[in-house]
Each structure stands twice: as C-alpha cells, then as structure tokens.
Coordinates of C-alpha atoms in Angstrom, one line a residue:
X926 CA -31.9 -58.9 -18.4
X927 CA -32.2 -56.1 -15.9
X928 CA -31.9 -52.6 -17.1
X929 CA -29.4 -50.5 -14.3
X930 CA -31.1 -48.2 -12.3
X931 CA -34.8 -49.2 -14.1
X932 CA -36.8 -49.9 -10.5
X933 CA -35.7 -52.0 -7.7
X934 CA -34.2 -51.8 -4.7
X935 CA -30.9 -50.0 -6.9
X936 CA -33.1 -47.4 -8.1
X937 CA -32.4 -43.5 -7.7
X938 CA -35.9 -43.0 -6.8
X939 CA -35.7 -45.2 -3.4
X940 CA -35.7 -44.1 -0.3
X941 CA -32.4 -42.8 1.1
X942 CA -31.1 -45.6 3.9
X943 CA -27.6 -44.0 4.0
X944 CA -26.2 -41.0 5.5
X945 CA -22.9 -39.8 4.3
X946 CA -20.7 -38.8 7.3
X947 CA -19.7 -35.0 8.1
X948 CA -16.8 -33.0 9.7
X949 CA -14.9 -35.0 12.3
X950 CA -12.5 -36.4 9.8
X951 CA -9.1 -37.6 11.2
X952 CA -6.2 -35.2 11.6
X953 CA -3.7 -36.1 8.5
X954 CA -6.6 -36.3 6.1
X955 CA -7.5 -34.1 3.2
X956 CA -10.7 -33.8 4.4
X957 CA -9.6 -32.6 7.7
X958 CA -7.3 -30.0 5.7
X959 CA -10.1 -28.7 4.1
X960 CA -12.3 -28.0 6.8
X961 CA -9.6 -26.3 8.5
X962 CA -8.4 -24.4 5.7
X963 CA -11.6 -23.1 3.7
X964 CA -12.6 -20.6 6.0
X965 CA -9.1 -19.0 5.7
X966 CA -9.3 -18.2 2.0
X967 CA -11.2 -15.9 0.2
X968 CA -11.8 -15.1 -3.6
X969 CA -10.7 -11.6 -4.7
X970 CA -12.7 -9.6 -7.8
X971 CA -10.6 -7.0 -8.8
X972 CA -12.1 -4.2 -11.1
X973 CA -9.6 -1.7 -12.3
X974 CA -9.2 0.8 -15.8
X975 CA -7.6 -1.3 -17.5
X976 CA -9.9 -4.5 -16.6
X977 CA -11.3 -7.2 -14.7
X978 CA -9.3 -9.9 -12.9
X979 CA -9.7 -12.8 -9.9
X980 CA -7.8 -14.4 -7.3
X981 CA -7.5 -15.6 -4.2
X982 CA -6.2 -14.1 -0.8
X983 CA -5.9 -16.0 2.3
X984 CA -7.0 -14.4 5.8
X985 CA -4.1 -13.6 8.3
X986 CA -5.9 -11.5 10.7
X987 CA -9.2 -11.7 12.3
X988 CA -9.5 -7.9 11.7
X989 CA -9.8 -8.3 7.6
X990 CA -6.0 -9.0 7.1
X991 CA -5.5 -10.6 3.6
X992 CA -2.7 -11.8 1.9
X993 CA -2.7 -12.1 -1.7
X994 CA -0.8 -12.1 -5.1
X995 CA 0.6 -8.5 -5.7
X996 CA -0.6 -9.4 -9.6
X997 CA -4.0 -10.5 -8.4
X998 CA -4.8 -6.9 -7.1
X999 CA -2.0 -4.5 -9.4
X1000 CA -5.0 -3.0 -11.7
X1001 CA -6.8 -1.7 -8.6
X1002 CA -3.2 0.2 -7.2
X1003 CA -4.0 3.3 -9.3
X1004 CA -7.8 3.3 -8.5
X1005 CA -10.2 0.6 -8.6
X1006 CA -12.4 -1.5 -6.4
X1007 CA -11.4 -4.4 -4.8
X1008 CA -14.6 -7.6 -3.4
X1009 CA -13.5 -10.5 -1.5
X1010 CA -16.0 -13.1 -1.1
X1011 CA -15.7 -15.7 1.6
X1012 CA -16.6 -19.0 2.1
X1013 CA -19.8 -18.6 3.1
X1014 CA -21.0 -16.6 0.5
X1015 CA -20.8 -13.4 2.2
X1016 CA -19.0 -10.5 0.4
X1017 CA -17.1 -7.6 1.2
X1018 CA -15.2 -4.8 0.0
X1019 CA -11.6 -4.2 0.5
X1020 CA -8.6 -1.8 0.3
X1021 CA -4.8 -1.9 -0.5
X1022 CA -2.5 -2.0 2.5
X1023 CA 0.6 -2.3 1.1
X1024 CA 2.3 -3.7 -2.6
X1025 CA 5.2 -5.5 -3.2
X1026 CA 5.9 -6.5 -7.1
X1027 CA 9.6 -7.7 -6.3
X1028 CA 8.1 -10.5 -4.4
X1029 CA 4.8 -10.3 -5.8
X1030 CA 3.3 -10.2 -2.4
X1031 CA 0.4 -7.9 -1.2
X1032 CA -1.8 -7.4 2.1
X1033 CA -5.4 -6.2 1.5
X1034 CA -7.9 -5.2 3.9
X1035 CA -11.6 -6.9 3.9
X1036 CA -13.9 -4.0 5.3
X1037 CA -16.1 -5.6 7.5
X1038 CA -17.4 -5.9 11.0
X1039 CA -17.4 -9.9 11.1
X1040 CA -14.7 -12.1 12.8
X1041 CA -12.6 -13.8 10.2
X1042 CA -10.2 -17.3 10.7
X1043 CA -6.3 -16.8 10.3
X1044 CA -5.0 -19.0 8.5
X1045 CA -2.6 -21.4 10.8
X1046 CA 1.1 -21.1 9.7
X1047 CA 3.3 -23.4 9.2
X1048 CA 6.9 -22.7 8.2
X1049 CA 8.9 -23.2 4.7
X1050 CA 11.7 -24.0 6.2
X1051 CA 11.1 -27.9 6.8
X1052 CA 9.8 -29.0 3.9
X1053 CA 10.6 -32.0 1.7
X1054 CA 10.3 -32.8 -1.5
X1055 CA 7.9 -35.4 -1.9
X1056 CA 5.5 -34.0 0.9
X1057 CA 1.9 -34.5 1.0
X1058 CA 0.4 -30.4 0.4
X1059 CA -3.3 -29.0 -0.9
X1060 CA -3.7 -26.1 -2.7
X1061 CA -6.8 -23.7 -2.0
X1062 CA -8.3 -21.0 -4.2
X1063 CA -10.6 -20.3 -6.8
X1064 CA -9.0 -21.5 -10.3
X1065 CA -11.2 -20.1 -12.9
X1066 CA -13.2 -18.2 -10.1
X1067 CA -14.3 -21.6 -8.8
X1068 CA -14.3 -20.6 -5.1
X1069 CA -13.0 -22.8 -2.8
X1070 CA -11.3 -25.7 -4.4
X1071 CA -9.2 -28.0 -2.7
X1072 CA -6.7 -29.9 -4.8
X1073 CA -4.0 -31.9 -3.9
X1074 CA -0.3 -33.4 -4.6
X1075 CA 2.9 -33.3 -3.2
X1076 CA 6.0 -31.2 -3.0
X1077 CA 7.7 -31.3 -6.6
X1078 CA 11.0 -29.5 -5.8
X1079 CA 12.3 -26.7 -3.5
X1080 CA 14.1 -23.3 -4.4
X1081 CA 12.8 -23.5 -7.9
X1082 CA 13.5 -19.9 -9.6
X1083 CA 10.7 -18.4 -11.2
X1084 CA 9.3 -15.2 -12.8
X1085 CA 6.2 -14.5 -11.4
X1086 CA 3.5 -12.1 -12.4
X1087 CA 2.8 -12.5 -16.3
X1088 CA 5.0 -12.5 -19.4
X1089 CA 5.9 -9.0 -18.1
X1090 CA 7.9 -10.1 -15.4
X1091 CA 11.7 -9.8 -15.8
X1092 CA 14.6 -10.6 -13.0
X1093 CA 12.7 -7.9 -10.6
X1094 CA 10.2 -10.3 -10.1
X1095 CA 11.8 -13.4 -10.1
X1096 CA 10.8 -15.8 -7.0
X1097 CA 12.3 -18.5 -5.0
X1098 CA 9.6 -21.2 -5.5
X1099 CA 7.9 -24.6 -4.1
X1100 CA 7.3 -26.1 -6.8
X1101 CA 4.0 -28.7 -6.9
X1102 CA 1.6 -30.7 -8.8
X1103 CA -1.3 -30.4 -6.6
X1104 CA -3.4 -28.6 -9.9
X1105 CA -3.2 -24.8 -10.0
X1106 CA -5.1 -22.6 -12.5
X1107 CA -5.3 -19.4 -13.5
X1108 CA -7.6 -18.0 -10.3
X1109 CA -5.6 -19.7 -7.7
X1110 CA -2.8 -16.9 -7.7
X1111 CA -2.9 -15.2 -3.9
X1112 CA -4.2 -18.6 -2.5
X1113 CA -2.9 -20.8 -0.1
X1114 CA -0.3 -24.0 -0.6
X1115 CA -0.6 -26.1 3.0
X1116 CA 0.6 -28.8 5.0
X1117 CA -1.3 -32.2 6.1
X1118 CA -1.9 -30.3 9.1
X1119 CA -4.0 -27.2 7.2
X1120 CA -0.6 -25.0 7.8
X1121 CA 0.1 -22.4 5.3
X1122 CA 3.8 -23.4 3.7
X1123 CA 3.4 -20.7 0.7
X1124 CA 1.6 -18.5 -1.3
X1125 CA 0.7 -19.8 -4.7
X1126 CA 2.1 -17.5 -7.4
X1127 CA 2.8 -18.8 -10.8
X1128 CA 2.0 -21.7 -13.3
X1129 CA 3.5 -23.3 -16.5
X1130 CA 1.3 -24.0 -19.0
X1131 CA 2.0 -25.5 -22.7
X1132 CA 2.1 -22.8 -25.8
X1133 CA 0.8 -19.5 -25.4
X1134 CA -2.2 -18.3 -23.0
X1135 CA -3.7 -19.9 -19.8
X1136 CA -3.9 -23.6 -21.0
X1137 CA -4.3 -24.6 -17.4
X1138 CA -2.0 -27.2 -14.8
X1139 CA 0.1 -29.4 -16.7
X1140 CA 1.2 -30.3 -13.2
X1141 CA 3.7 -27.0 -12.7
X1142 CA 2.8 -25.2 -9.8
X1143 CA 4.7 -22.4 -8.2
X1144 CA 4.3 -21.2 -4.4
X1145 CA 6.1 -18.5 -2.6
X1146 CA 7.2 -20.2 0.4
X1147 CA 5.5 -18.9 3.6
X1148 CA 8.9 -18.1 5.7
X1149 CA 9.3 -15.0 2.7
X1150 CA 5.9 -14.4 2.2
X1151 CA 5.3 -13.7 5.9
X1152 CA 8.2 -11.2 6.2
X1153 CA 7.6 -9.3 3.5
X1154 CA 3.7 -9.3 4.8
X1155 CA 4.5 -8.2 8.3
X1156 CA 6.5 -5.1 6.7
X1157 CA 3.8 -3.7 4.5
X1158 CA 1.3 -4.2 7.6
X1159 CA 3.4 -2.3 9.7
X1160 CA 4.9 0.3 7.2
X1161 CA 3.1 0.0 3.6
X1162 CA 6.8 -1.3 1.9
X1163 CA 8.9 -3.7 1.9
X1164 CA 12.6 -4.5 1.5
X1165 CA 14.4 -6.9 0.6
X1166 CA 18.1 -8.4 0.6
X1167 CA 20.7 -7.5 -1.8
X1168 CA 23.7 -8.5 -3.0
X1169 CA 24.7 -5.5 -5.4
X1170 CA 25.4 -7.0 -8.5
X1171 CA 23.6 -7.3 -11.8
X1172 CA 24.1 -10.6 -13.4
X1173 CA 23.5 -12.7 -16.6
X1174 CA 23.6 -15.7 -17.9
X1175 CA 26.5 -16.7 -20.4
X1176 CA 26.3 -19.6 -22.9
X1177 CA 28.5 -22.7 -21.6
X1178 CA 28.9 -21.3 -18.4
X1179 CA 27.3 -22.9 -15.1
X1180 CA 26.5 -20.4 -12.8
X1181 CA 25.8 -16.6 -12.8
X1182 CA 28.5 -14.1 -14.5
X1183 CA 28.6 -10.2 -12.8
X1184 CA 28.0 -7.9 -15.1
X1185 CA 28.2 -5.1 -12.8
X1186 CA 28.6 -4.6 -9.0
X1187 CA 27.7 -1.6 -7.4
X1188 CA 30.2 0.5 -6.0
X1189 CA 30.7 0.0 -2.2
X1190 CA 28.0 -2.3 -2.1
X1191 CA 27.8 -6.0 -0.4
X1192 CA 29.7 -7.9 -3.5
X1193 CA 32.6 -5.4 -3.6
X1194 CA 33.1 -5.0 -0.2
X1195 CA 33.8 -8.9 0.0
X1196 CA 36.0 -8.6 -3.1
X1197 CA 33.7 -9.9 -5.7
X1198 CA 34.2 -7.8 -9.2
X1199 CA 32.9 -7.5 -12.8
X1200 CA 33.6 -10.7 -14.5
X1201 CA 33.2 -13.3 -11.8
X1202 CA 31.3 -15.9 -11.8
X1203 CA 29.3 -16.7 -8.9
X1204 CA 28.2 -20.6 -8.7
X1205 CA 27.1 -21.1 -4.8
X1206 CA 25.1 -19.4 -2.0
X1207 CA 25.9 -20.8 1.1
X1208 CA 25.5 -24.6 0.3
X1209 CA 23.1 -23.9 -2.6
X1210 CA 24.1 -24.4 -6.3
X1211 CA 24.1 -21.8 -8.4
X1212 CA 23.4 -22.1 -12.0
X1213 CA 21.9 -18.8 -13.6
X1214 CA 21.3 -15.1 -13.2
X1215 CA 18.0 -16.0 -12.2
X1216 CA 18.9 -18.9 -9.4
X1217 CA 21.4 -16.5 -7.6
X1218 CA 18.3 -13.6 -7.8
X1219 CA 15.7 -15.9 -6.4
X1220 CA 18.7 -17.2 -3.7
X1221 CA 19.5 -13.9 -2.3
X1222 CA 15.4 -13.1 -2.3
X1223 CA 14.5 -15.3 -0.2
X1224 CA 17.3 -14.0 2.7
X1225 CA 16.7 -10.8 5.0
X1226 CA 18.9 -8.3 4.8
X1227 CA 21.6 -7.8 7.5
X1228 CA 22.0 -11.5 6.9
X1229 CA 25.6 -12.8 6.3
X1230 CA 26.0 -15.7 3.7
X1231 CA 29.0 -17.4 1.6
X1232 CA 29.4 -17.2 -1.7
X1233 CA 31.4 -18.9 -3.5
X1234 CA 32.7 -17.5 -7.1
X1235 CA 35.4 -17.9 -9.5
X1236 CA 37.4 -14.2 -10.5
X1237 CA 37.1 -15.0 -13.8
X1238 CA 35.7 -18.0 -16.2
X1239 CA 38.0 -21.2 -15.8
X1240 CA 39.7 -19.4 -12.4
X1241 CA 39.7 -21.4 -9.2
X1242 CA 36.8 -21.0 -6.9
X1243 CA 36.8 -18.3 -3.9
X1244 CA 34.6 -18.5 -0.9
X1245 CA 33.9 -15.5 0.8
X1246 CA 31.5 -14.3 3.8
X1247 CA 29.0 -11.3 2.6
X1248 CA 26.7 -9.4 4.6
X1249 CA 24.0 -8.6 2.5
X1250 CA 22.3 -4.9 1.9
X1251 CA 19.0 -3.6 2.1
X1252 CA 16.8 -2.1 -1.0
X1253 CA 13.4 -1.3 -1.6

C-alpha cells in the first residue's frame, strides 16, 4: 500500500511545477471584489476610559476620510485615541469628525500624508433580495476578511449599537448572511462590482454575548449612510427626518399606535392624533413602533410621504400626504 504524501511524485517536499494565478480575476467575481475592495477598508483600535474596542471603517476620501460605526468609535468621543490600520500594514492615527448615534454613523479622520482609495459607491436603492454581496472588515480583529452571501431581506428594523440601544437608534437595515462578527461593525457590505451598498451595523446572535454569525447580518444601506456622512463632513451633525409622533406597539394590533404627537409638528398638521394607528408609509407595510421609526429614518427631511392610518383601532383607513420635519 502506498502511504499519502510518504515520497513520490505527490510528496510536499517536491519541487513546485505550479504557479497559482494572481489579480486579473474576471469582473463579477469575488475575487475581483476583493481586490477592489481591500484597500478601501481599514481596521479601527479604539482606546477610550472606559475600555478597549475594534472595528472597521471604510475609506471615502483620499485625504483620510473614514466612515465607520458611531459604536465602533463612542468610547473615544470624550477623550481617547483612535489607530486605523490599513491594508498594508501601515498604521495611523485618527480623529473624530463628526458622531451620529441615531443612525449610528460616524466619519473619522486617518492622519496621514499617504494617498488612500475611496471606496466606489454604489446605491441602496436597487437592490434585491437574493443579490450576490461580500462583506469586508475585521471580525474578531481579523483584518481584512472577505465573506460572502446574498441579500437576506430589505427594510429590516433594527436596534443597532448594543443592548443599550432603544427606538433612538433603531435602523432601517439590509439584512444578509454573508458572515458578520463582532469586529466587522463600521465595515463595508458591497456589490458584485466592489460598490459599497451599506454599512455593516448589527448582528443577531443566539443567547446572551457575542456568540458570532448565525447567518443575521445587518447593514445600514449606503443611500442613508452617505447622507448623513456628507453632513457631519461638512458641518460635524447630522439630521434626520421626522414625523412628530411617539409610538408603541400594542398587543393584537398590526401596525404602530401614536402615543403622542407633537404639537404643530408634521403628524398633526396632516391630521394624524393620539390614538391612531399608523399601518403604511408610502407603499411600505407598517407593523410596529420600530418599522414606522426605521421607515421614516431612512427619508430626508423636507420629503413629502403618505401615510396611511386608522383614527382609531378597528376605524377605516386614512391616507394622507405629510411633509416631514427636521431634528437633530
């Protein structure tokens, strides 16, 4: 019998007769994604008071531009250091720009003199579930890992940011299974064509603590992520749209039930009062406090939208136009 790998022509020990091919992979591929994409994306040690913590970041600007995970970078807001190491190896460190916890979304700034590669970007605004994306970051401070799967579903409410997060911070997600771990917060979701379509944010893990992907990955898609981006670069805050109500969800009711509505704001200026119970945005169904949050989040402000609510629980629907506020 022949013992595998003892001698011959099989053995690890001969000569090398093969040479595995490099870069020029076809446009479409994952391997093509990757090349484009790793030199966008950084890793981001955070040092702060209260700790130590790591993320990723992904380069907009070839003048140290960085967009990551406002929970990534929160401990270092009050004073702290901020090192983001690129692809190469090469490290650097970096300052806050601007914050935004509502969307979780922040912009850092990489100090150094070298020319970084923006990220290419696509839009969030075509996507399908089902589509082909790769997710780049450093889970478990593993720099630059690739992973990939598809899009799960679209306009998936979440609260991002840790058990601490609460409707403030709830997000209007891409949800995938391309593997994300704890690490890959702040790092890039893209298309077959290395486009940035969102921010990855959030994952679901089983029982308590970071257990790791189970498949669950949330994104912030890039059409918000970009907006609020381009508003802390150019004025250090960010706003966001508003529909001036507080709501709630309500045992055996489908949809989101007013609490409150704030006095001259959008809601009551289009007639909608305490006690209703809103169930669509535009053509988007509406089935908890936390799906109307994430629906109006991921709208500008100034927009106008239709929403469609019953007065009261059991009354007949009501459609009504509503030009949405501004907040901070």
């Amino acid at each position: 019998a022949t013992v595998a790998g003892g001698g011959g022509s099989g053995s690890l020990a001969s000569p090398i007769t093969a040479v595995q091919p490099e870069g020029e992979a076809p446009d479409g591929t994952v391997e093509s994604v990757a090349d484009k994409v790793l030199p966008s994306v950084v890793s981001i040690d955070v040092r702060g008071q209260t700790g130590r913590g790591e993320g990723s970041g992904v380069v907009l600007a070839q003048d140290g531009l960085i967009i990551t995970n406002n929970h990534v970078i929160a401990m270092a807001a009050t004073g702290g250091q901020i090192e983001v190491r690129f692809n190469d190896g090469s490290r650097a460190p970096a300052t806050v720009v601007g914050t935004d916890p509502a969307t979780d979304i922040a912009v850092i700034r990489a100090d150094t003199d070298r020319s970084l590669t923006p990220i290419a970007l696509g839009s969030s605004s075509n996507l399908d579930e089902g589509q082909a994306v790769a997710a780049v970051g450093s889970p478990l401070g593993l720099s630059g890992t690739v992973t990939t799967g598809i899009v799960s579903a679209l306009d998936r409410p979440v609260r991002a940011g840790g058990a601490q997060s609460d409707q403030n911070t709830v997000i209007d997600a891409i949800q995938t299974d391309a593997a994300v771990n704890p690490g890959n917060s702040g790092g890039a979701l893209v298309n077959m064509n290395g486009e940035l379509v969102g921010i990855n944010s959030a994952i679901a893990s089983l029982g308590s603590g970071n257990s790791g992907s189970i498949g669950l990955g949330f994104a912030i898609p890039v059409d918000q992520a970009r907006r609020i981006a381009d508003q802390l670069i150019k004025q250090g805050f960010a706003t966001r749209a508003v529909l001036g109500v507080s709501v709630s969800d309500q045992p055996d009711i489908d949809g989101a039930l007013v609490r409150t509505t704030e006095v001259g704001g959008p809601a009551a200026q289009a007639g909608i009062e305490e006690g209703a119970v809103i169930t669509m945005v535009g053509e988007r169904l509406i089935e908890s406090g936390d799906a109307l949050v994430a629906a109006i989040r991921s709208r500008a402000p100034g927009e106008t939208i239709s929403v469609t609510y019953a007065a009261r629980v059991g009354d007949q629907p009501t459609t009504v136009d509503v030009v949405l506020g501004e907040a901070r």
